[in-house]
């Protein structure tokens, strides 16, 4: 019972440690990326962000040369937008927006020859419950309030002065994009649909479907391959076996010293077997080593020494017999 409890405790400890380390890594390291607070999945919207083709660089077959489009249907205008980046089209005379900010517009539409921004570039997607959302703010002033403010301030569209300087407190157009998962391999990288706009034309709602909204694993988290994962599993199993076995031997079998190790007799036998194999292998290798030439000639000399002694004894006996005669 104790061994089961101890093993379970170790497993829970390792799991808690792993979760704590994982929680610390749930911080996006790049713009336009986010981790789901509920599932921990990693979302990277940079894959659907359209970037302008650099000068002198040849466009590939799959490169887009225009931003994403959404049909406005009954709104009377079509929309152009980008994800986490400004639109790649060149904009001019954006209503109610400073000239320096025209290059940061991430969503806009054209109506009656005028260009209206519905949000400046933002690279921070957020989660509202289970929904992945991208917000753009600080667009052109809302139409009704803008016209009212123009009448009060005496400004018109033909004035050379910047309208936004005197209309800072006017509510501006914003965009909300809800991103949904689309795993269809035959579909485009992303498809954007216009859902609707508020009555005061201040907020515009879009729905975007893309595989980028399906979530996955961050490349920074993919530090272990299949072999590494298998090694971690083996390491955890070995740790549970070792510490659980030691606890069992100490508390149940009352063992001390090296005998606390689980299956000590078997491991000791394996150690002796390995030792014997090493000695046999070492001895065999020593015998195969080449010997010096002087040692090779010493052996025949020693073997013939007894034969020479017998010849000498026979010669002495023969001389003794001759002397006797």
GROMACS .gro file of C-alpha atoms in nm:
model
  325
    1UNK     CA    1   0.000   0.000   0.000
    2UNK     CA    2   0.282   0.235   0.090
    3UNK     CA    3   0.467   0.166  -0.233
    4UNK     CA    4   0.157   0.256  -0.435
    5UNK     CA    5   0.109   0.574  -0.236
    6UNK     CA    6   0.474   0.673  -0.275
    7UNK     CA    7   0.475   0.607  -0.649
    8UNK     CA    8   0.155   0.806  -0.690
    9UNK     CA    9   0.304   1.095  -0.492
   10UNK     CA   10   0.612   1.104  -0.713
   11UNK     CA   11   0.400   1.097  -1.027
   12UNK     CA   12   0.187   1.386  -0.900
   13UNK     CA   13   0.498   1.580  -0.804
   14UNK     CA   14   0.652   1.536  -1.148
   15UNK     CA   15   0.324   1.628  -1.316
   16UNK     CA   16   0.290   1.940  -1.101
   17UNK     CA   17   0.647   2.043  -1.174
   18UNK     CA   18   0.594   1.991  -1.546
   19UNK     CA   19   0.268   2.193  -1.540
   20UNK     CA   20   0.435   2.475  -1.346
   21UNK     CA   21   0.720   2.490  -1.593
   22UNK     CA   22   0.470   2.480  -1.878
   23UNK     CA   23   0.266   2.761  -1.725
   24UNK     CA   24   0.572   2.982  -1.711
   25UNK     CA   25   0.622   2.934  -2.083
   26UNK     CA   26   0.265   3.035  -2.173
   27UNK     CA   27   0.381   3.378  -2.273
   28UNK     CA   28   0.388   3.477  -2.641
   29UNK     CA   29   0.739   3.556  -2.758
   30UNK     CA   30   0.647   3.718  -3.090
   31UNK     CA   31   0.388   3.969  -3.210
   32UNK     CA   32   0.054   3.835  -3.331
   33UNK     CA   33   0.087   3.517  -3.122
   34UNK     CA   34  -0.106   3.403  -2.817
   35UNK     CA   35  -0.158   3.101  -2.593
   36UNK     CA   36  -0.508   2.987  -2.505
   37UNK     CA   37  -0.561   3.036  -2.130
   38UNK     CA   38  -0.790   2.731  -2.116
   39UNK     CA   39  -0.623   2.471  -2.340
   40UNK     CA   40  -0.269   2.607  -2.363
   41UNK     CA   41  -0.275   2.582  -2.743
   42UNK     CA   42  -0.050   2.819  -2.935
   43UNK     CA   43  -0.195   3.050  -3.201
   44UNK     CA   44   0.019   3.227  -3.459
   45UNK     CA   45  -0.161   3.469  -3.690
   46UNK     CA   46   0.156   3.576  -3.868
   47UNK     CA   47   0.092   3.302  -4.123
   48UNK     CA   48  -0.209   3.493  -4.259
   49UNK     CA   49  -0.062   3.842  -4.228
   50UNK     CA   50   0.007   3.980  -4.576
   51UNK     CA   51   0.344   4.149  -4.611
   52UNK     CA   52   0.442   4.373  -4.903
   53UNK     CA   53   0.690   4.225  -5.146
   54UNK     CA   54   1.028   4.387  -5.102
   55UNK     CA   55   1.177   4.585  -5.386
   56UNK     CA   56   1.386   4.370  -5.616
   57UNK     CA   57   1.243   4.047  -5.482
   58UNK     CA   58   1.050   3.821  -5.716
   59UNK     CA   59   0.702   3.721  -5.604
   60UNK     CA   60   0.638   3.350  -5.557
   61UNK     CA   61   0.335   3.171  -5.688
   62UNK     CA   62   0.166   3.160  -5.346
   63UNK     CA   63   0.247   3.520  -5.247
   64UNK     CA   64  -0.052   3.755  -5.223
   65UNK     CA   65  -0.020   4.093  -5.385
   66UNK     CA   66  -0.324   4.243  -5.212
   67UNK     CA   67  -0.483   4.242  -4.869
   68UNK     CA   68  -0.782   4.033  -4.767
   69UNK     CA   69  -1.123   4.143  -4.893
   70UNK     CA   70  -1.474   4.109  -4.754
   71UNK     CA   71  -1.791   4.184  -4.946
   72UNK     CA   72  -2.015   4.440  -4.777
   73UNK     CA   73  -2.343   4.326  -4.938
   74UNK     CA   74  -2.617   4.567  -4.824
   75UNK     CA   75  -2.373   4.803  -4.651
   76UNK     CA   76  -2.291   4.958  -4.986
   77UNK     CA   77  -1.912   4.920  -4.971
   78UNK     CA   78  -1.657   4.640  -4.969
   79UNK     CA   79  -1.388   4.608  -4.704
   80UNK     CA   80  -1.015   4.552  -4.719
   81UNK     CA   81  -0.817   4.439  -4.417
   82UNK     CA   82  -0.508   4.260  -4.296
   83UNK     CA   83  -0.419   4.058  -3.989
   84UNK     CA   84  -0.177   4.210  -3.736
   85UNK     CA   85  -0.028   4.431  -4.008
   86UNK     CA   86  -0.125   4.736  -4.214
   87UNK     CA   87  -0.289   4.680  -4.548
   88UNK     CA   88  -0.037   4.664  -4.831
   89UNK     CA   89  -0.233   4.902  -5.052
   90UNK     CA   90  -0.121   5.264  -5.071
   91UNK     CA   91  -0.384   5.484  -4.906
   92UNK     CA   92  -0.434   5.855  -4.951
   93UNK     CA   93  -0.672   6.109  -4.803
   94UNK     CA   94  -0.801   5.886  -4.526
   95UNK     CA   95  -1.091   6.070  -4.365
   96UNK     CA   96  -1.017   6.206  -4.017
   97UNK     CA   97  -0.677   6.035  -3.983
   98UNK     CA   98  -0.342   6.212  -3.969
   99UNK     CA   99  -0.123   6.171  -4.274
  100UNK     CA  100   0.152   6.002  -4.069
  101UNK     CA  101  -0.094   5.729  -3.967
  102UNK     CA  102  -0.218   5.639  -4.314
  103UNK     CA  103   0.050   5.372  -4.344
  104UNK     CA  104  -0.074   5.203  -4.024
  105UNK     CA  105  -0.432   5.143  -4.133
  106UNK     CA  106  -0.521   4.773  -4.103
  107UNK     CA  107  -0.880   4.790  -4.227
  108UNK     CA  108  -1.067   5.034  -4.447
  109UNK     CA  109  -1.344   5.080  -4.699
  110UNK     CA  110  -1.418   5.328  -4.976
  111UNK     CA  111  -1.752   5.495  -5.013
  112UNK     CA  112  -1.853   5.778  -5.248
  113UNK     CA  113  -1.491   5.838  -5.344
  114UNK     CA  114  -1.371   5.871  -4.983
  115UNK     CA  115  -1.146   5.633  -4.789
  116UNK     CA  116  -1.252   5.549  -4.434
  117UNK     CA  117  -1.024   5.376  -4.186
  118UNK     CA  118  -1.195   5.132  -3.953
  119UNK     CA  119  -0.891   5.060  -3.738
  120UNK     CA  120  -0.519   5.106  -3.692
  121UNK     CA  121  -0.275   4.817  -3.689
  122UNK     CA  122  -0.267   4.596  -3.379
  123UNK     CA  123  -0.057   4.283  -3.324
  124UNK     CA  124  -0.215   4.167  -2.997
  125UNK     CA  125  -0.493   3.909  -3.041
  126UNK     CA  126  -0.695   3.832  -2.729
  127UNK     CA  127  -0.930   3.562  -2.602
  128UNK     CA  128  -1.283   3.647  -2.496
  129UNK     CA  129  -1.386   3.320  -2.340
  130UNK     CA  130  -1.324   3.055  -2.605
  131UNK     CA  131  -1.327   3.309  -2.890
  132UNK     CA  132  -1.004   3.433  -3.048
  133UNK     CA  133  -1.052   3.800  -3.133
  134UNK     CA  134  -0.847   4.071  -3.300
  135UNK     CA  135  -0.936   4.436  -3.237
  136UNK     CA  136  -0.849   4.743  -3.443
  137UNK     CA  137  -0.921   5.088  -3.299
  138UNK     CA  138  -0.863   5.458  -3.374
  139UNK     CA  139  -1.006   5.460  -3.726
  140UNK     CA  140  -1.186   5.745  -3.895
  141UNK     CA  141  -1.441   5.938  -3.688
  142UNK     CA  142  -1.786   5.784  -3.681
  143UNK     CA  143  -1.994   5.928  -3.966
  144UNK     CA  144  -2.280   6.093  -3.776
  145UNK     CA  145  -2.062   6.235  -3.501
  146UNK     CA  146  -1.803   6.347  -3.753
  147UNK     CA  147  -2.057   6.544  -3.955
  148UNK     CA  148  -2.199   6.697  -3.639
  149UNK     CA  149  -1.853   6.795  -3.516
  150UNK     CA  150  -1.771   6.949  -3.854
  151UNK     CA  151  -2.077   7.169  -3.834
  152UNK     CA  152  -1.990   7.279  -3.482
  153UNK     CA  153  -1.625   7.350  -3.559
  154UNK     CA  154  -1.674   7.488  -3.909
  155UNK     CA  155  -1.442   7.231  -4.071
  156UNK     CA  156  -1.505   7.066  -4.404
  157UNK     CA  157  -1.334   6.803  -4.612
  158UNK     CA  158  -1.162   7.061  -4.830
  159UNK     CA  159  -0.976   7.225  -4.540
  160UNK     CA  160  -0.601   7.179  -4.554
  161UNK     CA  161  -0.576   7.162  -4.177
  162UNK     CA  162  -0.586   6.822  -4.016
  163UNK     CA  163  -0.943   6.744  -3.906
  164UNK     CA  164  -0.831   6.511  -3.631
  165UNK     CA  165  -0.656   6.790  -3.445
  166UNK     CA  166  -0.987   6.954  -3.349
  167UNK     CA  167  -1.187   6.633  -3.334
  168UNK     CA  168  -0.979   6.434  -3.087
  169UNK     CA  169  -1.277   6.354  -2.864
  170UNK     CA  170  -1.496   6.227  -3.147
  171UNK     CA  171  -1.565   5.855  -3.125
  172UNK     CA  172  -1.372   5.665  -3.391
  173UNK     CA  173  -1.441   5.355  -3.596
  174UNK     CA  174  -1.325   5.020  -3.464
  175UNK     CA  175  -1.308   4.668  -3.602
  176UNK     CA  176  -1.367   4.336  -3.427
  177UNK     CA  177  -1.250   4.020  -3.607
  178UNK     CA  178  -1.357   3.684  -3.469
  179UNK     CA  179  -1.123   3.408  -3.586
  180UNK     CA  180  -1.262   3.057  -3.635
  181UNK     CA  181  -1.082   2.732  -3.709
  182UNK     CA  182  -1.095   2.606  -4.068
  183UNK     CA  183  -0.906   2.282  -4.139
  184UNK     CA  184  -1.018   2.235  -4.498
  185UNK     CA  185  -0.695   2.176  -4.690
  186UNK     CA  186  -0.855   2.295  -5.015
  187UNK     CA  187  -0.961   2.629  -4.871
  188UNK     CA  188  -0.751   2.944  -4.886
  189UNK     CA  189  -0.526   3.042  -4.599
  190UNK     CA  190  -0.803   3.269  -4.474
  191UNK     CA  191  -1.151   3.382  -4.572
  192UNK     CA  192  -1.308   3.696  -4.429
  193UNK     CA  193  -1.681   3.768  -4.406
  194UNK     CA  194  -1.850   4.091  -4.307
  195UNK     CA  195  -2.103   4.028  -4.030
  196UNK     CA  196  -2.242   4.375  -3.972
  197UNK     CA  197  -2.190   4.723  -3.833
  198UNK     CA  198  -2.339   4.915  -3.544
  199UNK     CA  199  -2.616   5.166  -3.612
  200UNK     CA  200  -2.382   5.461  -3.551
  201UNK     CA  201  -2.128   5.306  -3.792
  202UNK     CA  202  -1.864   5.302  -3.521
  203UNK     CA  203  -1.804   4.929  -3.485
  204UNK     CA  204  -1.761   4.674  -3.765
  205UNK     CA  205  -1.779   4.300  -3.709
  206UNK     CA  206  -1.600   4.042  -3.922
  207UNK     CA  207  -1.559   3.667  -3.913
  208UNK     CA  208  -1.237   3.508  -4.040
  209UNK     CA  209  -1.185   3.136  -4.096
  210UNK     CA  210  -0.833   2.998  -4.117
  211UNK     CA  211  -0.619   2.705  -4.009
  212UNK     CA  212  -0.414   2.961  -3.815
  213UNK     CA  213  -0.708   2.985  -3.573
  214UNK     CA  214  -0.698   2.611  -3.497
  215UNK     CA  215  -0.409   2.631  -3.255
  216UNK     CA  216  -0.108   2.409  -3.219
  217UNK     CA  217   0.228   2.384  -3.045
  218UNK     CA  218   0.483   2.662  -3.037
  219UNK     CA  219   0.817   2.592  -3.203
  220UNK     CA  220   0.988   2.706  -2.886
  221UNK     CA  221   0.801   2.433  -2.700
  222UNK     CA  222   0.900   2.165  -2.949
  223UNK     CA  223   1.238   2.110  -2.786
  224UNK     CA  224   1.195   1.733  -2.763
  225UNK     CA  225   1.153   1.498  -3.052
  226UNK     CA  226   0.999   1.149  -3.032
  227UNK     CA  227   1.324   1.005  -2.894
  228UNK     CA  228   1.340   1.281  -2.631
  229UNK     CA  229   0.980   1.220  -2.521
  230UNK     CA  230   1.049   0.847  -2.495
  231UNK     CA  231   1.362   0.922  -2.291
  232UNK     CA  232   1.166   1.143  -2.050
  233UNK     CA  233   0.908   0.865  -2.003
  234UNK     CA  234   1.186   0.615  -1.929
  235UNK     CA  235   1.345   0.858  -1.686
  236UNK     CA  236   1.019   0.912  -1.496
  237UNK     CA  237   0.956   0.535  -1.488
  238UNK     CA  238   1.308   0.469  -1.356
  239UNK     CA  239   1.266   0.737  -1.089
  240UNK     CA  240   0.935   0.589  -0.971
  241UNK     CA  241   1.086   0.238  -0.970
  242UNK     CA  242   1.398   0.346  -0.776
  243UNK     CA  243   1.240   0.566  -0.511
  244UNK     CA  244   0.935   0.345  -0.474
  245UNK     CA  245   1.155   0.036  -0.435
  246UNK     CA  246   1.375   0.204  -0.176
  247UNK     CA  247   1.071   0.310   0.025
  248UNK     CA  248   0.934  -0.047   0.013
  249UNK     CA  249   1.266  -0.207   0.116
  250UNK     CA  250   1.311   0.034   0.408
  251UNK     CA  251   0.959   0.034   0.546
  252UNK     CA  252   0.841  -0.322   0.471
  253UNK     CA  253   1.156  -0.534   0.444
  254UNK     CA  254   1.359  -0.322   0.691
  255UNK     CA  255   1.667  -0.330   0.469
  256UNK     CA  256   1.961  -0.093   0.506
  257UNK     CA  257   2.260   0.008   0.298
  258UNK     CA  258   2.282  -0.118  -0.060
  259UNK     CA  259   2.016  -0.377   0.010
  260UNK     CA  260   1.760  -0.098   0.010
  261UNK     CA  261   1.780  -0.094  -0.368
  262UNK     CA  262   1.492  -0.277  -0.537
  263UNK     CA  263   1.591  -0.628  -0.658
  264UNK     CA  264   1.937  -0.589  -0.507
  265UNK     CA  265   2.030  -0.957  -0.560
  266UNK     CA  266   1.948  -0.943  -0.929
  267UNK     CA  267   2.143  -0.621  -0.981
  268UNK     CA  268   2.438  -0.758  -0.786
  269UNK     CA  269   2.437  -1.074  -1.002
  270UNK     CA  270   2.433  -0.860  -1.316
  271UNK     CA  271   2.727  -0.659  -1.180
  272UNK     CA  272   2.930  -0.975  -1.116
  273UNK     CA  273   2.845  -1.106  -1.461
  274UNK     CA  274   2.962  -0.785  -1.625
  275UNK     CA  275   3.281  -0.796  -1.419
  276UNK     CA  276   3.356  -1.152  -1.531
  277UNK     CA  277   3.291  -1.064  -1.893
  278UNK     CA  278   3.531  -0.771  -1.865
  279UNK     CA  279   3.807  -0.988  -1.714
  280UNK     CA  280   3.765  -1.257  -1.981
  281UNK     CA  281   3.768  -1.001  -2.261
  282UNK     CA  282   4.075  -0.826  -2.119
  283UNK     CA  283   4.265  -1.153  -2.082
  284UNK     CA  284   4.180  -1.254  -2.439
  285UNK     CA  285   4.300  -0.922  -2.571
  286UNK     CA  286   4.631  -0.952  -2.377
  287UNK     CA  287   4.699  -1.294  -2.529
  288UNK     CA  288   4.653  -1.152  -2.877
  289UNK     CA  289   4.920  -0.888  -2.822
  290UNK     CA  290   5.247  -0.952  -3.016
  291UNK     CA  291   5.545  -1.076  -2.806
  292UNK     CA  292   5.911  -0.978  -2.832
  293UNK     CA  293   6.151  -1.192  -3.042
  294UNK     CA  294   6.394  -1.272  -2.752
  295UNK     CA  295   6.118  -1.434  -2.551
  296UNK     CA  296   6.021  -1.655  -2.843
  297UNK     CA  297   6.377  -1.803  -2.863
  298UNK     CA  298   6.394  -1.868  -2.490
  299UNK     CA  299   6.130  -2.138  -2.492
  300UNK     CA  300   6.307  -2.383  -2.734
  301UNK     CA  301   6.637  -2.344  -2.545
  302UNK     CA  302   6.478  -2.448  -2.219
  303UNK     CA  303   6.306  -2.748  -2.376
  304UNK     CA  304   6.635  -2.889  -2.515
  305UNK     CA  305   6.830  -2.836  -2.194
  306UNK     CA  306   6.735  -3.177  -2.054
  307UNK     CA  307   6.840  -3.351  -2.377
  308UNK     CA  308   7.190  -3.201  -2.361
  309UNK     CA  309   7.227  -3.312  -1.997
  310UNK     CA  310   7.145  -3.674  -2.092
  311UNK     CA  311   7.411  -3.672  -2.365
  312UNK     CA  312   7.671  -3.548  -2.120
  313UNK     CA  313   7.582  -3.818  -1.868
  314UNK     CA  314   7.613  -4.090  -2.131
  315UNK     CA  315   7.957  -3.955  -2.236
  316UNK     CA  316   8.080  -3.957  -1.875
  317UNK     CA  317   7.960  -4.315  -1.824
  318UNK     CA  318   8.138  -4.424  -2.139
  319UNK     CA  319   8.466  -4.269  -2.025
  320UNK     CA  320   8.436  -4.432  -1.683
  321UNK     CA  321   8.399  -4.773  -1.844
  322UNK     CA  322   8.708  -4.717  -2.055
  323UNK     CA  323   8.911  -4.619  -1.752
  324UNK     CA  324   8.797  -4.933  -1.573
  325UNK     CA  325   8.914  -5.150  -1.858
   0.00000   0.00000   0.00000
